[in-house]
Amino acid sequence: MIRKILITLVAISSLSGVHAQPAQEDAGADLVVVNARIFTGNRAQPEASALAVKSGRIFSVGSDADILSLKNSTTKVIDARSRRLIPGIIDAHTHVLNDLAYNYNVRWDGVPTLRRALAMLGEQAKRTPEGQWVKVIGGWSPYQFEENRFPTLAELRKAVPNRPMIVQYAYNRAFLNPQAMEALGVGTDRFPTLPDIEFEKDGRGNPTGVVHGYTWLFLALEAMVPQPTFDEQVNSIVYSVRGLNRFGVTSIIDNGGRWPYPEAQARVDVLARDNRLNVRMPFVDLQLGDGGPVNMVDLELDAITKTAPISPGQNLHPSLAHGHEYRGAGEVLSGEVHDHENFDRPAVIIEPGKMRRFVEQDVMKLVQRRIPFRMHASYDENISSFLDGLEKVNETVPLDGLRWSLEHAETISPENIARVKKLGGGIALDAKMALHADGFIKTHGREKALETPRLRALVDSGIPLAMTTDAFRAATFNPWVGISWMVSGKSVSGSEVLAKDNRLSRIEALALFTRGATWFMDAEAELGMIAPGNLADFAVLDRDYFAVPEDQIESISSVLTVMDGKVVFGAQDYGHLSPQLPAILPAWSPVKYFGSYYGDE
C-alpha cells in the first residue's frame, strides 16, 4: 500500500511539472523595447538602452543584452532605432471633460499662419450641416501666427458666410458672425446677463461681433450652441485623448468643467468598462450648479456623499491603476472669489475680507472632512488673502498632510511660496504665458512678465510643483510648447518673455511634466520615472529632446506612446501598432479632416 501511494505521488509530481512549463514561459516579459536612448528620470540609474514590461509595470531596465534575455516566445519586441525614450508625460491640470464637444471644434493649435487658419474655417463651413455651428474654441494665440495678429471680422465672415460661427480666444474674447449674433440674441434679453461683458461697437453704436469677457460668459455661450449627443461626447473623449497620446501624454488630472460628477463620469465609464480609456484620468470635481448664486462647496459635498457617494482616492475604473480616481474638489470653489486670468485686462483682485470669509466658512468644510482641494488663484494679492484664511483654518483644524494646491499662481511672490510650503500645499503652474505672454506684457509690462511665474524660485523651493497646460480652451494641450517656453524663455511669437535667470534646464522642465506631477495624483511611488516596479508609461520621441535646438522643442511629438504596458499611439515606424479607434462622430467633424493639432491631418 505504501509503495502504491509513493508511485501515485511521483506521478502527480510529474504531471505538475508538465503543467508548470507554461508558467515558466509566462515568467518572460510582455513587452521589450531595445536600442533606445532612455532618460529614466531615476537618479539611481539615469540612462539605459532597454526596458522590459510585465503585467503593466516596468519589469527591468538595463542594456539591450540584459533585457533581451528576459523575452520569451510571446514577448513583443520593439526596436526604438536609437530614439529618445522618456517617462510618460503627466498633465496635472487640464479639462478633457469640459470639452465633450471636442469633435465639433476646429483646432487652431499649432497652426503657423492666420492664412491657413482662415482657410480651415472656410473648408469646414462647406462641410458643416444646416443647424450646426463652425467653432474654434481656444487652444490658440494670435501671437503664434506668422502675421502676429487676430483675424478681422471681415476675414472671418468671408470664411464662414452661411453658418453661425464663433471663434474664441482663451477665456478673453470671442468673434461672432451675423448668423451667430442672431442665434445668440445679441442686443436682446436672450443674451446672457453677466457682469463685465463688453461688446465692441461700430460708429453707429451697433455690436460688431467682438465680445470681451471672463470665464462665465464663455461657458454660457457654449451652453447656447448645438450640443453633441451622448455617443458624440464619448467619441470626443476618445479623440481628445488620442491627441494627448500623440504628444506622449499618458496621465492627466481632469480639473472640472460644465459637466459635474457624476454626470461626466458616465461618459468615461463607457470607455473604462471596456478598458478603452487610453490615459490615466484622475479627476477633480467642479459643481457650477444650474445658474445663479450657489455654494459650490455644499454642492460638492452633496454630490459625493448623497448623489453618488465616493471617497478621495476611490478609483471608478475597474482595471486601470489611477484610471479615474476622485482627487477632490476644485479648481473653482466659489464663483464669487474666482480671479479670472484674462491677461488682456487688469488683474481681478478679490476683496480680502470676502476671500478670508470664504476660506474660513467653506474651505473649512473640506478640511474637516479630509477632502483634498485645488484653488484657482492667478494673482498674488488673492493668494495672500486665501493663505490668510487657510492659516486661520489650520490653527483649529490642522491640514496635517491633506493634499491641497494652488492652481496657476502666475504672480505668486517668494513670501507666499514659503507660506504654501509651510502649510504642506502644492502649486500646479500652467504654461499659458507661452501663448499669452505678449498680451500680458501689453497689460502688465515686460519687467513683470520676465518673472511670471517665478520658475527658478519655485523649483528651488522644493515645494510639490507641476507644470500643466490648462487645455483645451485657455491654452493648447501640447505640453512641448510649455517645455520650450520654460527652457528658451520665449513665447510662441519668438519674443523673450522669461528672464535668463528665471529659466529651467531641460531636465528640470521635463521633470515638472513627469515626476513633479505625480504628487498631485498621489502616485509618487508608481509614476514619473522609468524604474523597476513603476507603472509602464513612456513615450518614444520623434527627435531627441536633449539634443535638438531650442527652437525645435515645441515641435516634438511621440512616435510611440505606451500606457499601462500597451501601445496607445503609434506613428512613423510604429503606425501599425496604434490601436484601432472608432469612426469619428459626427461624420462632418473637423477632427476627421484636420486632426487635433497642426500637422496631424
Coordinates of C-alpha atoms in Angstrom, one line a residue:
M1 CA 0.0 0.0 0.0
I2 CA 2.8 2.4 0.9
R3 CA 4.5 1.6 -2.4
K4 CA 1.3 2.4 -4.4
I5 CA 1.0 5.7 -2.6
L6 CA 4.6 6.7 -3.4
I7 CA 4.1 5.8 -7.1
T8 CA 0.9 7.9 -7.1
L9 CA 2.7 10.9 -5.6
V10 CA 5.5 10.6 -8.1
A11 CA 3.0 10.5 -11.0
I12 CA 1.2 13.6 -9.6
S13 CA 4.6 15.4 -9.3
S14 CA 5.5 14.6 -12.8
L15 CA 2.1 15.9 -14.1
S16 CA 2.6 19.1 -12.1
G17 CA 6.0 19.5 -13.7
V18 CA 4.4 19.2 -17.2
H19 CA 1.8 21.9 -16.3
A20 CA 4.5 24.1 -14.8
Q21 CA 6.2 24.6 -18.2
P22 CA 3.7 27.3 -19.4
A23 CA 4.1 29.1 -16.0
Q24 CA 7.9 29.3 -16.7
E25 CA 7.1 30.6 -20.1
D26 CA 4.9 33.3 -18.5
A27 CA 7.9 34.5 -16.5
G28 CA 9.2 36.3 -19.5
A29 CA 8.4 40.0 -20.4
D30 CA 5.2 41.0 -22.2
L31 CA 7.0 43.8 -24.0
V32 CA 10.6 44.7 -24.6
V33 CA 12.0 48.0 -26.0
V34 CA 15.6 47.9 -27.1
N35 CA 18.1 50.2 -28.9
A36 CA 16.6 53.3 -27.1
R37 CA 18.2 56.3 -25.5
I38 CA 16.3 56.1 -22.3
F39 CA 16.1 59.1 -20.0
T40 CA 14.8 57.4 -16.9
G41 CA 14.3 60.3 -14.5
N42 CA 15.8 57.9 -11.9
R43 CA 19.0 59.2 -10.2
A44 CA 20.0 55.7 -9.3
Q45 CA 20.0 54.7 -13.0
P46 CA 19.8 57.8 -15.1
E47 CA 20.3 56.2 -18.5
A48 CA 19.7 52.8 -20.2
S49 CA 19.2 51.4 -23.6
A50 CA 16.4 48.9 -23.0
L51 CA 13.4 48.1 -20.7
A52 CA 11.1 45.2 -20.2
V53 CA 7.4 45.4 -19.2
K54 CA 5.4 42.7 -17.4
S55 CA 1.7 43.0 -16.4
G56 CA 1.6 46.7 -16.9
R57 CA 4.7 47.6 -14.9
I58 CA 8.3 48.1 -15.7
F59 CA 10.0 44.8 -15.1
S60 CA 13.6 45.7 -15.7
V61 CA 15.8 48.5 -17.1
G62 CA 19.3 48.0 -18.5
S63 CA 21.3 47.1 -21.5
D64 CA 19.9 45.5 -24.7
A65 CA 21.6 42.2 -23.9
D66 CA 20.3 42.1 -20.3
I67 CA 16.7 42.9 -21.4
L68 CA 16.6 40.6 -24.4
S69 CA 17.4 37.8 -22.1
L70 CA 14.0 38.3 -20.5
K71 CA 11.9 37.7 -23.6
N72 CA 10.1 34.5 -24.4
S73 CA 8.2 33.3 -27.5
T74 CA 5.3 35.6 -26.8
T75 CA 7.2 38.8 -25.9
K76 CA 6.6 41.7 -28.2
V77 CA 10.0 43.3 -29.1
I78 CA 10.2 47.0 -30.3
D79 CA 13.3 48.5 -31.7
A80 CA 13.5 52.2 -30.8
R81 CA 16.1 52.8 -33.5
S82 CA 18.2 54.9 -31.2
R83 CA 15.4 57.3 -30.5
R84 CA 14.9 59.1 -27.2
L85 CA 12.6 57.4 -24.7
I86 CA 11.2 59.4 -21.7
P87 CA 8.7 58.7 -18.9
G88 CA 5.1 59.3 -19.9
I89 CA 4.1 62.9 -19.6
I90 CA 1.6 63.8 -16.9
D91 CA -0.6 66.9 -17.3
A92 CA -1.7 67.7 -13.8
H93 CA -4.3 70.3 -14.8
T94 CA -6.4 70.0 -17.9
H95 CA -10.1 69.9 -18.9
V96 CA -10.9 67.0 -21.2
L97 CA -14.4 66.6 -19.6
N98 CA -15.1 70.3 -20.1
D99 CA -14.7 69.7 -23.9
L100 CA -17.2 66.9 -24.6
A101 CA -17.9 68.8 -27.8
Y102 CA -14.3 68.4 -28.8
N103 CA -15.2 66.8 -32.1
Y104 CA -17.3 69.8 -33.1
N105 CA -14.4 72.2 -33.0
V106 CA -11.8 73.3 -35.5
R107 CA -8.4 73.2 -33.6
W108 CA -6.1 76.1 -34.4
D109 CA -3.4 74.7 -32.0
G110 CA 0.0 74.9 -33.7
V111 CA -1.3 76.5 -37.0
P112 CA 1.6 78.7 -38.1
T113 CA -0.2 81.2 -40.2
L114 CA -3.5 83.1 -40.0
R115 CA -3.9 82.5 -43.7
R116 CA -4.1 78.7 -43.1
A117 CA -6.3 79.1 -40.0
L118 CA -8.9 81.1 -42.1
A119 CA -8.7 78.5 -44.9
M120 CA -9.5 75.8 -42.4
L121 CA -12.6 77.7 -41.3
G122 CA -13.7 78.1 -45.0
E123 CA -13.2 74.4 -45.7
Q124 CA -15.2 73.4 -42.5
A125 CA -18.0 75.8 -43.3
K126 CA -18.7 73.9 -46.5
R127 CA -18.9 70.6 -44.6
T128 CA -20.9 71.8 -41.6
P129 CA -24.6 70.8 -41.9
E130 CA -27.6 73.1 -41.5
G131 CA -28.3 73.7 -37.8
Q132 CA -24.7 73.3 -36.7
W133 CA -22.0 75.9 -36.0
V134 CA -18.5 76.4 -37.2
K135 CA -16.4 76.8 -34.0
V136 CA -12.9 77.4 -32.8
I137 CA -12.9 77.2 -29.0
G138 CA -9.5 78.1 -27.6
G139 CA -6.1 76.5 -27.7
W140 CA -4.5 79.1 -30.0
S141 CA -3.0 82.6 -29.8
P142 CA -2.7 85.4 -32.3
Y143 CA 1.0 85.5 -31.4
Q144 CA 1.6 82.0 -32.9
F145 CA 0.7 83.2 -36.4
E146 CA 3.3 84.5 -38.8
E147 CA 1.0 87.5 -39.2
N148 CA 1.2 88.1 -35.4
R149 CA -2.4 89.4 -35.2
F150 CA -6.0 88.5 -34.6
P151 CA -8.3 87.7 -37.6
T152 CA -10.5 90.6 -38.6
L153 CA -14.3 90.3 -38.6
A154 CA -14.3 90.8 -42.4
E155 CA -11.9 87.8 -42.8
L156 CA -14.0 85.6 -40.6
R157 CA -17.3 86.5 -42.3
K158 CA -15.7 85.8 -45.7
A159 CA -14.5 82.4 -44.5
V160 CA -17.9 81.4 -42.9
P161 CA -20.7 83.2 -44.9
N162 CA -23.6 80.8 -44.3
R163 CA -23.3 79.2 -40.9
P164 CA -23.2 80.6 -37.4
M165 CA -19.6 81.0 -36.3
I166 CA -17.8 81.6 -33.0
V167 CA -14.0 81.9 -32.7
Q168 CA -13.0 82.0 -29.1
Y169 CA -9.6 83.2 -27.8
A170 CA -8.9 81.6 -24.5
Y171 CA -11.4 83.0 -22.0
N172 CA -10.7 86.5 -23.2
R173 CA -12.8 87.3 -26.2
A174 CA -15.0 85.8 -28.9
F175 CA -15.6 86.7 -32.6
L176 CA -19.2 86.2 -33.8
N177 CA -20.5 86.4 -37.4
P178 CA -24.0 87.9 -38.0
Q179 CA -25.7 84.4 -38.0
A180 CA -24.2 83.7 -34.6
M181 CA -25.2 87.1 -33.2
E182 CA -28.8 86.5 -34.3
A183 CA -28.9 83.0 -32.9
L184 CA -27.5 84.1 -29.5
G185 CA -29.8 87.2 -29.4
V186 CA -27.0 89.8 -29.2
G187 CA -28.7 93.1 -28.2
T188 CA -31.8 91.3 -26.8
D189 CA -32.7 89.9 -23.5
R190 CA -32.0 86.4 -24.8
F191 CA -28.2 87.1 -24.4
P192 CA -26.8 86.2 -21.0
T193 CA -26.8 88.9 -18.4
L194 CA -23.4 88.6 -16.8
P195 CA -21.0 91.2 -15.3
D196 CA -18.0 92.6 -17.1
I197 CA -19.3 91.8 -20.7
E198 CA -18.1 94.4 -23.2
F199 CA -19.2 94.4 -26.9
E200 CA -17.2 96.3 -29.4
K201 CA -19.4 98.7 -31.3
D202 CA -19.3 100.4 -34.7
G203 CA -19.7 104.2 -35.3
R204 CA -23.5 103.8 -35.1
G205 CA -23.4 102.1 -31.7
N206 CA -24.2 98.6 -33.1
P207 CA -22.3 95.5 -31.8
T208 CA -19.7 94.4 -34.3
G209 CA -19.5 90.8 -33.2
V210 CA -16.4 91.1 -31.0
V211 CA -17.2 90.4 -27.3
H212 CA -14.9 90.6 -24.3
G213 CA -15.5 89.0 -21.0
Y214 CA -14.4 86.4 -18.5
T215 CA -14.9 82.6 -17.9
W216 CA -18.7 82.7 -17.1
L217 CA -19.5 84.4 -20.3
F218 CA -17.9 81.8 -22.5
L219 CA -19.3 78.9 -20.5
A220 CA -22.8 80.4 -21.0
L221 CA -22.2 80.9 -24.8
E222 CA -21.1 77.2 -25.1
A223 CA -24.3 76.1 -23.5
M224 CA -26.3 78.0 -26.1
V225 CA -24.9 76.4 -29.2
P226 CA -25.9 72.9 -30.5
Q227 CA -24.8 70.2 -28.2
P228 CA -23.3 66.8 -29.0
T229 CA -25.2 63.6 -28.4
F230 CA -24.1 61.2 -25.6
D231 CA -22.3 59.0 -28.2
E232 CA -20.6 62.0 -29.7
Q233 CA -19.4 63.1 -26.3
V234 CA -17.9 59.6 -25.6
N235 CA -16.3 59.8 -29.1
S236 CA -14.9 63.2 -28.3
I237 CA -13.1 61.8 -25.3
V238 CA -11.6 59.1 -27.5
Y239 CA -10.2 61.6 -29.9
S240 CA -9.1 64.3 -27.4
V241 CA -7.2 61.5 -25.6
R242 CA -5.7 60.4 -28.9
G243 CA -4.4 64.0 -29.3
L244 CA -2.8 63.8 -25.9
N245 CA -1.2 60.4 -26.6
R246 CA 0.3 61.9 -29.8
F247 CA 2.5 64.2 -27.6
G248 CA 3.5 61.4 -25.2
V249 CA 0.9 62.2 -22.5
T250 CA -0.1 59.1 -20.5
S251 CA -1.8 60.6 -17.4
I252 CA -3.9 63.7 -16.8
I253 CA -5.8 65.2 -13.9
D254 CA -9.1 66.5 -15.3
N255 CA -9.9 69.7 -13.4
G256 CA -13.6 70.0 -13.8
G257 CA -15.9 72.0 -16.0
R258 CA -19.5 72.2 -17.3
W259 CA -20.4 68.5 -16.7
P260 CA -20.1 67.8 -12.9
Y261 CA -19.7 64.5 -11.1
P262 CA -21.3 62.0 -11.6
E263 CA -22.7 63.2 -15.0
A264 CA -19.3 63.5 -16.7
Q265 CA -18.2 60.2 -15.3
A266 CA -21.0 58.3 -17.1
R267 CA -19.2 59.2 -20.3
V268 CA -15.9 58.0 -19.1
D269 CA -17.4 54.8 -17.8
V270 CA -18.4 53.7 -21.3
L271 CA -14.7 53.6 -22.1
A272 CA -13.4 52.3 -18.8
R273 CA -15.7 49.3 -18.6
D274 CA -14.3 48.1 -21.9
N275 CA -10.7 49.1 -21.0
R276 CA -10.7 51.6 -23.8
L277 CA -9.6 54.6 -21.8
N278 CA -6.1 55.3 -23.2
V279 CA -4.9 57.7 -20.5
R280 CA -5.0 57.6 -16.7
M281 CA -7.6 60.3 -15.8
P282 CA -7.9 61.1 -12.1
F283 CA -10.4 63.9 -11.7
V284 CA -11.2 66.9 -9.5
D285 CA -14.8 67.9 -9.4
L286 CA -16.3 71.3 -10.0
Q287 CA -20.0 71.9 -9.2
L288 CA -21.3 75.0 -11.0
G289 CA -25.0 74.4 -10.3
D290 CA -27.8 75.3 -12.6
G291 CA -27.2 79.0 -12.8
G292 CA -27.4 81.8 -10.3
P293 CA -25.6 82.1 -6.9
V294 CA -24.7 78.8 -5.4
N295 CA -22.5 77.4 -2.6
M296 CA -20.2 75.2 -4.7
V297 CA -18.6 73.5 -1.7
D298 CA -22.0 72.5 -0.4
L299 CA -23.0 71.2 -3.8
E300 CA -19.7 69.2 -3.9
L301 CA -20.4 67.6 -0.5
D302 CA -23.9 66.7 -1.6
A303 CA -22.6 65.1 -4.8
I304 CA -20.0 62.9 -3.2
T305 CA -22.0 62.0 0.0
K306 CA -25.6 61.8 -1.3
T307 CA -26.0 61.8 -5.1
A308 CA -23.2 59.2 -5.8
P309 CA -21.1 58.5 -2.7
I310 CA -17.4 58.4 -3.4
S311 CA -14.2 58.8 -1.3
P312 CA -11.0 60.6 -2.1
G313 CA -8.7 58.2 -4.0
Q314 CA -11.5 55.9 -5.0
N315 CA -11.0 54.6 -8.5
L316 CA -14.0 54.3 -10.8
H317 CA -12.0 52.4 -13.4
P318 CA -12.3 48.6 -12.9
S319 CA -8.8 47.7 -14.0
L320 CA -6.5 50.7 -14.6
A321 CA -4.4 52.0 -11.7
H322 CA -5.2 55.7 -11.2
G323 CA -7.6 55.3 -14.1
H324 CA -10.4 57.5 -12.9
E325 CA -9.9 58.4 -9.3
Y326 CA -11.7 61.1 -7.4
R327 CA -9.0 63.5 -6.2
G328 CA -11.2 66.1 -4.5
A329 CA -12.8 69.5 -5.1
G330 CA -11.9 72.4 -7.4
E331 CA -10.4 74.1 -9.2
V332 CA -13.2 76.7 -8.7
L333 CA -14.5 76.5 -5.2
S334 CA -16.6 79.7 -5.3
G335 CA -17.7 81.9 -8.2
E336 CA -17.6 85.0 -6.0
V337 CA -13.8 84.7 -5.4
H338 CA -12.7 83.5 -8.8
D339 CA -9.9 85.6 -10.1
H340 CA -10.2 85.2 -13.9
E341 CA -6.8 85.2 -15.6
N342 CA -7.6 87.4 -18.7
F343 CA -4.1 88.8 -19.4
D344 CA -5.6 91.4 -21.8
R345 CA -7.3 93.1 -18.9
P346 CA -6.1 94.3 -15.5
A347 CA -5.8 91.7 -12.7
V348 CA -9.0 90.7 -11.0
I349 CA -8.4 91.3 -7.3
I350 CA -10.9 89.9 -4.8
E351 CA -11.8 91.9 -1.7
P352 CA -9.5 90.3 1.0
G353 CA -12.2 90.1 3.7
K354 CA -14.5 88.2 1.2
M355 CA -11.7 85.7 0.4
R356 CA -10.9 85.1 4.0
R357 CA -14.5 84.5 5.0
F358 CA -14.9 82.1 2.1
V359 CA -11.9 80.1 3.3
E360 CA -12.9 80.1 6.9
Q361 CA -16.5 79.1 6.3
D362 CA -16.4 76.9 3.2
V363 CA -12.9 75.6 2.7
M364 CA -13.1 74.7 6.4
K365 CA -15.8 72.2 5.5
L366 CA -13.5 70.4 3.1
V367 CA -10.6 70.3 5.6
Q368 CA -12.9 69.0 8.3
R369 CA -13.9 66.1 6.0
R370 CA -10.4 65.5 4.7
I371 CA -11.5 66.3 1.1
P372 CA -8.4 67.3 -1.0
F373 CA -9.0 70.6 -2.8
R374 CA -7.5 72.8 -5.5
M375 CA -7.9 76.5 -5.7
H376 CA -7.7 78.7 -8.8
A377 CA -5.6 81.7 -7.9
S378 CA -3.6 83.6 -10.5
Y379 CA -2.7 86.8 -8.7
D380 CA -0.5 87.2 -5.7
E381 CA -2.9 89.6 -3.9
N382 CA -5.6 86.9 -4.0
I383 CA -3.1 84.2 -2.9
S384 CA -2.2 86.3 0.1
S385 CA -5.8 86.6 1.4
F386 CA -6.5 82.9 0.6
L387 CA -3.5 81.9 2.7
D388 CA -4.5 84.3 5.4
G389 CA -7.8 82.3 5.7
L390 CA -6.1 78.9 5.3
E391 CA -3.6 79.7 8.1
K392 CA -6.6 80.6 10.3
V393 CA -8.3 77.3 9.5
N394 CA -5.1 75.4 10.1
E395 CA -5.0 76.7 13.7
T396 CA -8.2 75.0 14.6
V397 CA -8.5 72.1 12.1
P398 CA -4.9 71.2 11.1
L399 CA -4.3 70.4 7.4
D400 CA -1.9 67.7 8.6
G401 CA -0.9 66.3 5.3
L402 CA -4.2 66.9 3.5
R403 CA -3.3 67.4 -0.2
W404 CA -4.3 70.8 -1.4
S405 CA -2.9 73.1 -4.1
L406 CA -3.0 76.5 -5.8
E407 CA -3.7 76.3 -9.5
H408 CA -1.9 78.7 -11.9
A409 CA -0.3 81.1 -9.3
E410 CA 1.3 83.1 -12.1
T411 CA 2.3 86.1 -10.0
I412 CA 3.0 84.4 -6.7
S413 CA 5.6 86.1 -4.5
P414 CA 8.6 84.4 -2.7
E415 CA 6.9 85.1 0.6
N416 CA 3.7 83.3 -0.4
I417 CA 5.7 80.4 -1.9
A418 CA 7.2 79.9 1.6
R419 CA 3.7 80.1 3.2
V420 CA 2.3 77.4 0.8
K421 CA 5.3 75.2 1.7
K422 CA 4.8 75.6 5.4
L423 CA 1.1 74.6 5.0
G424 CA 2.1 71.5 3.1
G425 CA 0.4 72.6 -0.2
G426 CA 1.5 72.2 -3.8
I427 CA 1.4 74.5 -6.8
A428 CA 0.2 73.5 -10.3
L429 CA 1.5 76.1 -12.6
D430 CA 0.5 76.4 -16.2
A431 CA 2.1 77.3 -19.5
K432 CA -0.4 79.9 -20.6
M433 CA 2.4 82.5 -20.7
A434 CA 3.9 80.6 -23.6
L435 CA 0.9 81.6 -25.6
H436 CA -0.3 84.8 -24.0
A437 CA 2.8 86.5 -22.6
D438 CA 2.8 89.1 -25.4
G439 CA -0.7 90.2 -24.2
F440 CA 0.5 90.1 -20.6
I441 CA 3.3 92.4 -21.5
K442 CA 0.8 95.0 -23.0
T443 CA -1.2 94.9 -19.8
H444 CA 1.4 94.5 -17.0
G445 CA 4.7 95.3 -18.6
R446 CA 7.8 93.4 -19.8
E447 CA 9.6 93.5 -16.4
K448 CA 6.7 91.8 -14.7
A449 CA 6.4 89.2 -17.5
L450 CA 10.1 88.2 -17.1
E451 CA 9.4 86.9 -13.6
T452 CA 6.0 85.4 -14.3
P453 CA 5.9 82.9 -12.9
R454 CA 8.9 82.7 -10.7
L455 CA 10.1 79.4 -12.1
R456 CA 13.5 79.3 -10.6
A457 CA 12.3 80.3 -7.1
L458 CA 9.5 77.7 -7.3
V459 CA 11.8 74.9 -8.4
D460 CA 14.4 75.8 -5.8
S461 CA 11.9 75.9 -3.0
G462 CA 11.3 72.2 -3.1
I463 CA 7.6 72.6 -2.9
P464 CA 5.4 70.0 -4.7
L465 CA 5.3 71.5 -8.1
A466 CA 4.0 70.7 -11.6
M467 CA 3.7 72.4 -14.9
T468 CA 0.4 71.9 -16.7
T469 CA -1.4 73.0 -19.9
D470 CA -4.8 74.1 -18.6
A471 CA -6.1 73.0 -22.0
F472 CA -8.3 72.9 -24.1
R473 CA -9.5 76.4 -24.1
A474 CA -7.2 78.6 -22.0
A475 CA -4.2 77.2 -23.8
T476 CA -3.0 74.4 -26.1
F477 CA -2.9 70.8 -24.9
N478 CA 0.6 70.4 -26.4
P479 CA 2.9 70.2 -23.3
W480 CA 6.0 70.7 -25.5
V481 CA 5.0 74.3 -26.1
G482 CA 5.2 74.9 -22.4
I483 CA 8.5 73.0 -22.1
S484 CA 10.0 75.0 -24.9
W485 CA 9.0 78.3 -23.1
M486 CA 10.5 77.1 -19.8
V487 CA 13.8 76.3 -21.4
S488 CA 14.2 79.0 -24.0
G489 CA 12.3 81.8 -22.3
K490 CA 10.5 82.6 -25.5
S491 CA 6.8 82.7 -26.2
V492 CA 5.2 81.3 -29.4
S493 CA 5.9 84.7 -31.1
G494 CA 9.6 84.3 -30.5
S495 CA 9.6 87.2 -28.0
E496 CA 11.8 86.9 -24.9
V497 CA 9.3 86.6 -22.0
L498 CA 11.3 84.9 -19.2
A499 CA 14.5 86.3 -17.8
K500 CA 17.6 84.2 -18.3
D501 CA 17.9 83.5 -14.5
N502 CA 14.2 82.5 -14.5
R503 CA 14.5 79.6 -16.9
L504 CA 15.0 75.9 -16.4
S505 CA 17.3 73.3 -17.6
R506 CA 15.8 70.7 -20.0
I507 CA 15.9 68.1 -17.2
E508 CA 14.1 70.4 -14.8
A509 CA 11.4 71.4 -17.3
L510 CA 10.7 67.8 -18.2
A511 CA 10.5 66.9 -14.5
L512 CA 7.6 69.3 -14.0
F513 CA 5.6 67.3 -16.5
T514 CA 6.7 63.9 -15.1
R515 CA 8.0 63.3 -11.6
G516 CA 6.7 66.7 -10.3
A517 CA 3.2 66.0 -11.4
T518 CA 2.9 62.6 -9.5
W519 CA 2.3 64.4 -6.1
F520 CA -1.0 65.7 -7.4
M521 CA -2.0 62.1 -8.3
D522 CA -0.7 60.7 -5.0
A523 CA 1.4 58.4 -7.2
E524 CA 5.0 59.3 -6.4
A525 CA 6.0 55.7 -5.9
E526 CA 4.5 54.5 -9.2
L527 CA 4.8 57.1 -11.9
G528 CA 7.2 59.7 -13.3
M529 CA 10.2 57.5 -13.8
I530 CA 11.4 54.6 -15.8
A531 CA 12.2 52.3 -12.9
P532 CA 11.5 48.7 -12.0
G533 CA 8.1 48.4 -10.3
N534 CA 6.8 51.6 -11.7
L535 CA 3.7 51.6 -14.0
A536 CA 4.7 51.1 -17.6
D537 CA 4.0 54.6 -19.1
F538 CA 6.6 56.0 -21.5
A539 CA 7.0 57.7 -24.9
V540 CA 9.5 57.3 -27.7
L541 CA 10.0 60.8 -29.3
D542 CA 10.4 61.8 -32.9
R543 CA 13.6 63.7 -32.1
D544 CA 16.0 63.9 -29.1
Y545 CA 14.6 66.4 -26.6
F546 CA 18.1 66.7 -25.0
A547 CA 19.9 67.4 -28.3
V548 CA 17.7 69.4 -30.6
P549 CA 18.0 73.2 -30.9
E550 CA 15.7 75.1 -28.5
D551 CA 13.5 76.3 -31.3
Q552 CA 12.6 72.7 -32.2
I553 CA 11.4 71.7 -28.7
E554 CA 7.8 72.9 -29.3
S555 CA 7.6 70.7 -32.4
I556 CA 8.5 67.4 -30.6
S557 CA 5.9 64.7 -30.7
S558 CA 5.7 61.0 -29.9
V559 CA 6.1 58.2 -32.4
L560 CA 5.2 55.6 -29.8
T561 CA 3.2 56.1 -26.6
V562 CA 2.8 53.3 -24.1
M563 CA 0.4 53.5 -21.2
D564 CA 0.0 50.6 -18.7
G565 CA 2.2 48.5 -20.9
K566 CA 0.1 48.8 -24.0
V567 CA 0.6 50.9 -27.1
V568 CA -1.9 53.7 -27.2
F569 CA -0.4 55.7 -30.0
G570 CA 2.0 54.9 -32.9
A571 CA 3.3 56.9 -35.8
Q572 CA 6.0 56.6 -38.5
D573 CA 7.7 53.2 -38.0
Y574 CA 5.1 52.3 -35.3
G575 CA 1.9 53.3 -37.0
H576 CA 0.8 49.7 -37.4
L577 CA 0.9 49.3 -33.6
S578 CA -1.6 52.1 -33.0
P579 CA -4.9 50.9 -31.6
Q580 CA -7.9 50.9 -34.0
L581 CA -10.2 53.7 -32.9
P582 CA -13.9 54.0 -33.7
A583 CA -15.0 56.2 -36.6
I584 CA -15.1 59.9 -35.7
L585 CA -18.5 61.2 -34.7
P586 CA -20.1 63.2 -36.2
A587 CA -19.1 62.4 -39.8
W588 CA -18.6 66.1 -40.6
S589 CA -16.3 66.6 -37.5
P590 CA -13.3 69.0 -38.2
V591 CA -11.1 66.5 -36.3
K592 CA -11.7 64.0 -39.1
Y593 CA -10.3 66.3 -41.7
F594 CA -7.7 68.4 -39.8
G595 CA -6.7 66.2 -36.9
S596 CA -6.3 67.5 -33.4
Y597 CA -3.2 69.6 -34.0
Y598 CA -1.5 71.2 -37.0
G599 CA 0.4 68.5 -39.0
D600 CA -1.9 65.8 -37.7
E601 CA -4.1 65.8 -40.9

